[in-house]
Amino acid sequence: MKHLLMEFVKVTEKAAIASLEWIGRGDKIKADGACTAAMRSQLNQIKMNGVIVIGEGEMDEAPMLYIGERVGTGEGPDIDIAVDPLDGTNLVAKGQGNSIAVIAAAPRGKLLCAPDIYMEKISVGPEAVGCIDLDVPVYENLKNVAKAKNKRVSDLRVMVQERERHEYIIDEIQRTGASVILFSDVDVTAAIAPAISELNVDMFIGIGGAPEGVVAAVALKGIGGELQGRLLPQDEKQYGRCLQMGLENPHKKLLMNDLIKTDDCIFVATGITDGILLKGVHSTYSGKKVTHSFLTYGGSKGYQFIQSFHHSPCYVF
């Protein structure tokens, strides 16, 4: 997988560049469609037998790289791929920050095939691996993370998505004296944040999309962090969808090796609008497109940022 890492960087860069003309124009569907078309085109140039196992668009009826779609030239390694060509469609439509193009990949059968339903999630960085548990109260997790990081609970900073469903979590965190950092969208970035020391985040917790949970787990596999998740099917149809996708116990607590079963995996995100992790795509006065990407390879215990200047049709890194 590692030899394909830069090929996947080109995929998210192309998607980000395709979004540029749609930033702030109020049309999330056209923005997503442009990113999806660009991502599909670039994926089909890679020498691989790829299959989309986590696609985008099931919930919001956006243009899709659909589950089961085959991508690549058909020659080369068998690879499962999770994509979100535009994570943060509303952000792009409104010209707001933190939207990204994101992809994760692993050898066939190694990524959890998660349906597009809700997932309960908690994540930490390398220093606190082994100190979180979805089955214990929020305070217990905070206490254990604080101990692992040699901090007071009141010194912790926790990322939570600003949603009504999270009010009880926010109250519980603040009662301990810890700080809450609210964000509006793109919980892939928020789940990764505790593993990026420069962001000064200690933990992420909340309920978001299941596909995003798997994608974030791939990133944390590379950085050395930890994510736990639990699917939350809302009705019999969603429960049946879980069973159909091979999840025998949809309510099972999912650990890292349930979400991503190998170290041989890659994660790439490219910024679309400026955010806490990445700078957004932009044009220079000379007409060059500039992208900023984050990438990691499973088991590397590290990550890279790449700023690219695009002189169409060439890439300069």
Coordinates of C-alpha atoms in Angstrom, one line a residue, residues 111-263:
L111 CA -11.6 -2.2 6.3
L112 CA -14.9 -2.4 8.2
C113 CA -17.8 -2.0 5.8
A114 CA -19.8 0.5 7.8
P115 CA -23.3 1.6 6.6
D116 CA -24.1 5.3 6.5
I117 CA -25.7 5.4 9.9
Y118 CA -24.8 7.0 13.3
M119 CA -21.9 5.8 15.4
E120 CA -20.9 6.6 19.0
K121 CA -17.2 7.5 19.0
I122 CA -14.4 8.3 21.3
S123 CA -10.7 8.9 20.3
V124 CA -7.4 9.9 21.8
G125 CA -3.8 10.3 20.7
P126 CA -0.7 8.1 21.3
E127 CA -0.2 9.1 24.9
A128 CA -3.6 7.9 26.0
V129 CA -4.0 4.7 24.0
G130 CA -5.6 2.0 26.2
C131 CA -7.2 4.7 28.5
I132 CA -10.6 5.1 26.9
D133 CA -13.7 2.9 27.0
L134 CA -17.1 3.6 25.5
D135 CA -18.7 1.5 28.2
V136 CA -17.6 3.8 31.1
P137 CA -18.9 7.3 32.1
V138 CA -17.3 10.4 30.5
Y139 CA -15.7 11.3 33.8
E140 CA -13.9 8.0 34.0
N141 CA -12.5 8.5 30.5
L142 CA -11.4 12.0 31.3
K143 CA -9.7 10.9 34.6
N144 CA -7.8 8.1 32.8
V145 CA -6.7 10.3 29.9
A146 CA -5.5 13.0 32.4
K147 CA -3.5 10.4 34.3
A148 CA -1.9 9.1 31.1
K149 CA -1.0 12.6 30.0
N150 CA 0.2 13.7 33.4
K151 CA -2.5 16.5 33.5
R152 CA -5.3 17.5 35.8
V153 CA -8.8 16.8 34.5
S154 CA -9.4 20.5 34.5
D155 CA -6.6 21.0 32.0
L156 CA -8.1 18.7 29.4
R157 CA -9.5 20.0 26.1
V158 CA -12.2 17.8 24.5
M159 CA -13.7 18.2 21.0
V160 CA -17.4 17.8 20.7
Q161 CA -19.7 18.4 17.7
E162 CA -22.2 21.2 18.3
R163 CA -25.4 19.3 18.2
E164 CA -28.4 19.0 20.5
R165 CA -27.8 15.3 20.9
H166 CA -24.5 16.2 22.6
E167 CA -25.8 18.6 25.3
Y168 CA -25.6 16.0 28.0
I169 CA -22.0 15.2 27.1
I170 CA -21.0 18.8 27.0
D171 CA -22.6 19.4 30.5
E172 CA -20.8 16.3 31.9
I173 CA -17.4 17.4 30.6
Q174 CA -17.8 21.0 31.9
R175 CA -18.9 19.7 35.3
T176 CA -15.5 18.1 35.6
G177 CA -13.8 21.4 35.0
A178 CA -12.4 20.3 31.6
S179 CA -12.8 22.5 28.5
V180 CA -15.1 21.8 25.6
I181 CA -14.1 22.7 22.0
L182 CA -17.2 22.8 19.8
F183 CA -17.1 22.3 16.0
S184 CA -19.9 22.4 13.5
D185 CA -19.0 19.7 10.9
V186 CA -16.3 17.2 9.7
D187 CA -15.8 14.9 12.7
V188 CA -13.0 13.1 10.8
T189 CA -10.7 16.0 11.6
A190 CA -12.0 16.3 15.1
A191 CA -11.4 12.5 15.8
I192 CA -7.8 12.9 14.5
A193 CA -7.1 16.1 16.4
P194 CA -6.1 14.5 19.8
A195 CA -3.2 12.7 17.9
I196 CA -1.8 16.0 16.5
S197 CA 0.1 17.6 19.3
E198 CA 0.1 21.1 17.7
L199 CA -3.7 21.2 18.0
N200 CA -3.7 20.9 21.8
V201 CA -6.7 18.5 22.0
D202 CA -6.8 15.7 24.5
M203 CA -9.9 13.7 23.5
F204 CA -12.8 13.6 21.0
I205 CA -16.2 12.2 21.9
G206 CA -19.7 12.2 20.4
I207 CA -22.1 10.7 17.9
G208 CA -21.5 11.1 14.2
G209 CA -21.4 9.1 10.9
A210 CA -20.2 5.5 11.0
P211 CA -18.2 5.8 7.7
E212 CA -16.3 8.8 9.1
G213 CA -15.5 6.7 12.2
V214 CA -13.8 4.1 10.0
V215 CA -11.9 6.7 8.0
A216 CA -10.6 8.4 11.2
A217 CA -9.6 5.0 12.6
V218 CA -7.3 4.5 9.6
A219 CA -5.7 7.8 10.2
L220 CA -5.2 7.0 13.9
K221 CA -3.7 3.6 13.0
G222 CA -1.0 5.5 11.2
I223 CA -0.4 8.2 13.8
G224 CA -0.6 5.8 16.7
G225 CA -3.8 6.9 18.4
E226 CA -7.0 5.0 19.3
L227 CA -10.7 5.2 18.3
Q228 CA -13.6 3.1 19.7
G229 CA -17.0 3.1 18.1
R230 CA -20.4 1.6 18.4
L231 CA -23.0 1.6 15.6
L232 CA -26.4 3.1 16.5
P233 CA -29.0 1.7 14.1
Q234 CA -32.2 3.8 14.5
D235 CA -34.7 1.3 13.1
E236 CA -35.2 -2.2 11.7
K237 CA -34.1 -1.1 8.2
Q238 CA -30.8 0.3 9.5
Y239 CA -30.3 -2.8 11.7
G240 CA -30.9 -5.0 8.6
R241 CA -28.5 -2.9 6.6
C242 CA -25.8 -3.7 9.2
L243 CA -26.5 -7.4 9.0
Q244 CA -26.4 -7.2 5.2
M245 CA -23.0 -5.7 5.3
G246 CA -21.6 -8.5 7.4
L247 CA -21.9 -7.0 10.9
E248 CA -23.3 -9.9 13.0
N249 CA -23.7 -7.9 16.1
P250 CA -24.5 -4.3 15.1
H251 CA -24.4 -3.1 18.8
K252 CA -20.9 -4.5 19.5
K253 CA -18.2 -2.1 20.7
L254 CA -15.8 -1.7 17.9
L255 CA -12.1 -1.5 18.7
M256 CA -9.3 -0.4 16.4
N257 CA -8.7 -3.9 15.0
D258 CA -12.4 -4.2 14.3
L259 CA -12.4 -0.9 12.3
I260 CA -9.1 -1.5 10.4
K261 CA -7.6 -4.9 10.6
T262 CA -4.1 -4.1 9.3
D263 CA -1.2 -1.7 9.6

